[in-house]
């Protein structure tokens, strides 16, 4: 496995074709950080090799995406973002470009460390999380809420499976310009407390008012056995049900519904997924047990 990419002396990703030959490239391995030399001879395909002569490192696309996303955001000093929850967009395009005064990397916060911290023009901050295979979990989410700082998560999973080179304009655009891969973590999308029949109306139904796009996937919260249980509609139409604190009784309950109605447990997000056909039934059961109304 040859290495075709390395970090230059500024810590930026660089490809072998752009590097000066030999040690003059002043490059480092993007995986282990050791100095590398650019081998640009006549016979073998040009590549980087560790100066120490040790075997090549395998640089995962996931790590590259992570590094590259941080680099392009730092360079661009901005991001195209979906509308901030609670703010009514003023133009036809509800997304907007946010300018940053500065972007810092891995600044420790109280109990967690966002990938990037952007300084906004009004003096406030925006935390930026770059997610490829690991996403913000419950604990981090709670810390973000406690910090009360605007937080965006960029989901780059799709770029794991594309053929686009890193670096490339295509991947750069996906990081900076796409908005469907960005989600507001804080402020949270507003929770909607509507009776079942209204909350789960079909948006296609002409007699019913359309739900706001941002409300469609927003979270609905119930109090079941004294604990918060939230429901999120996924783009597929399935719902994800999650208990905010660990409670064996609720786990047993959600599991029994899964056994009866079908669905699956997602260990990564610690939530229970019920498919479209079971959605109304699950919602009706939650509504029936809800103590918060
Ligand atoms: Zn290495």
Short mmCIF file of N, CA and C and ligand atoms in Angstrom, two decimals, residues 3 28-34 36 50 54-59, ligand 1:
data_model
loop_
_atom_site.label_atom_id
_atom_site.label_comp_id
_atom_site.label_asym_id
_atom_site.label_seq_id
_atom_site.Cartn_x
_atom_site.Cartn_y
_atom_site.Cartn_z
N UNK A 3 1.78 5.35 -0.16
CA UNK A 3 1.17 6.57 0.35
C UNK A 3 1.27 7.65 -0.72
N UNK A 28 5.06 15.22 6.22
CA UNK A 28 4.92 14.28 7.34
C UNK A 28 3.82 13.29 7.02
N UNK A 29 3.96 12.11 7.56
CA UNK A 29 2.95 11.08 7.35
C UNK A 29 1.63 11.52 8.00
N UNK A 30 0.53 11.41 7.24
CA UNK A 30 -0.77 11.86 7.75
C UNK A 30 -1.31 10.91 8.81
N UNK A 31 -0.66 9.75 8.95
CA UNK A 31 -1.15 8.80 9.95
C UNK A 31 -0.29 8.84 11.22
N UNK A 32 1.05 8.66 11.08
CA UNK A 32 1.88 8.56 12.27
C UNK A 32 2.67 9.84 12.57
N UNK A 33 2.73 10.76 11.61
CA UNK A 33 3.40 12.03 11.86
C UNK A 33 4.90 12.02 11.62
N UNK A 34 5.46 10.87 11.24
CA UNK A 34 6.91 10.82 10.97
C UNK A 34 7.24 11.57 9.67
N UNK A 36 8.39 12.21 6.00
CA UNK A 36 8.36 11.35 4.81
C UNK A 36 9.17 12.00 3.70
N UNK A 50 8.19 6.74 4.44
CA UNK A 50 8.75 7.22 5.70
C UNK A 50 10.26 7.39 5.55
N UNK A 54 10.53 2.74 7.61
CA UNK A 54 9.55 1.76 8.09
C UNK A 54 8.44 1.61 7.06
N UNK A 55 7.65 0.54 7.21
CA UNK A 55 6.60 0.27 6.23
C UNK A 55 5.61 1.43 6.13
N UNK A 56 4.96 1.52 4.98
CA UNK A 56 3.96 2.58 4.79
C UNK A 56 2.83 2.44 5.79
N UNK A 57 2.28 3.59 6.17
CA UNK A 57 1.08 3.55 7.01
C UNK A 57 -0.13 3.45 6.10
N UNK A 58 -1.17 2.85 6.60
CA UNK A 58 -2.42 2.84 5.86
C UNK A 58 -3.25 4.01 6.35
N UNK A 59 -3.50 4.95 5.46
CA UNK A 59 -4.25 6.14 5.86
C UNK A 59 -5.70 5.95 5.46
ZN1 LIG B 1 3.29 6.84 8.99
#
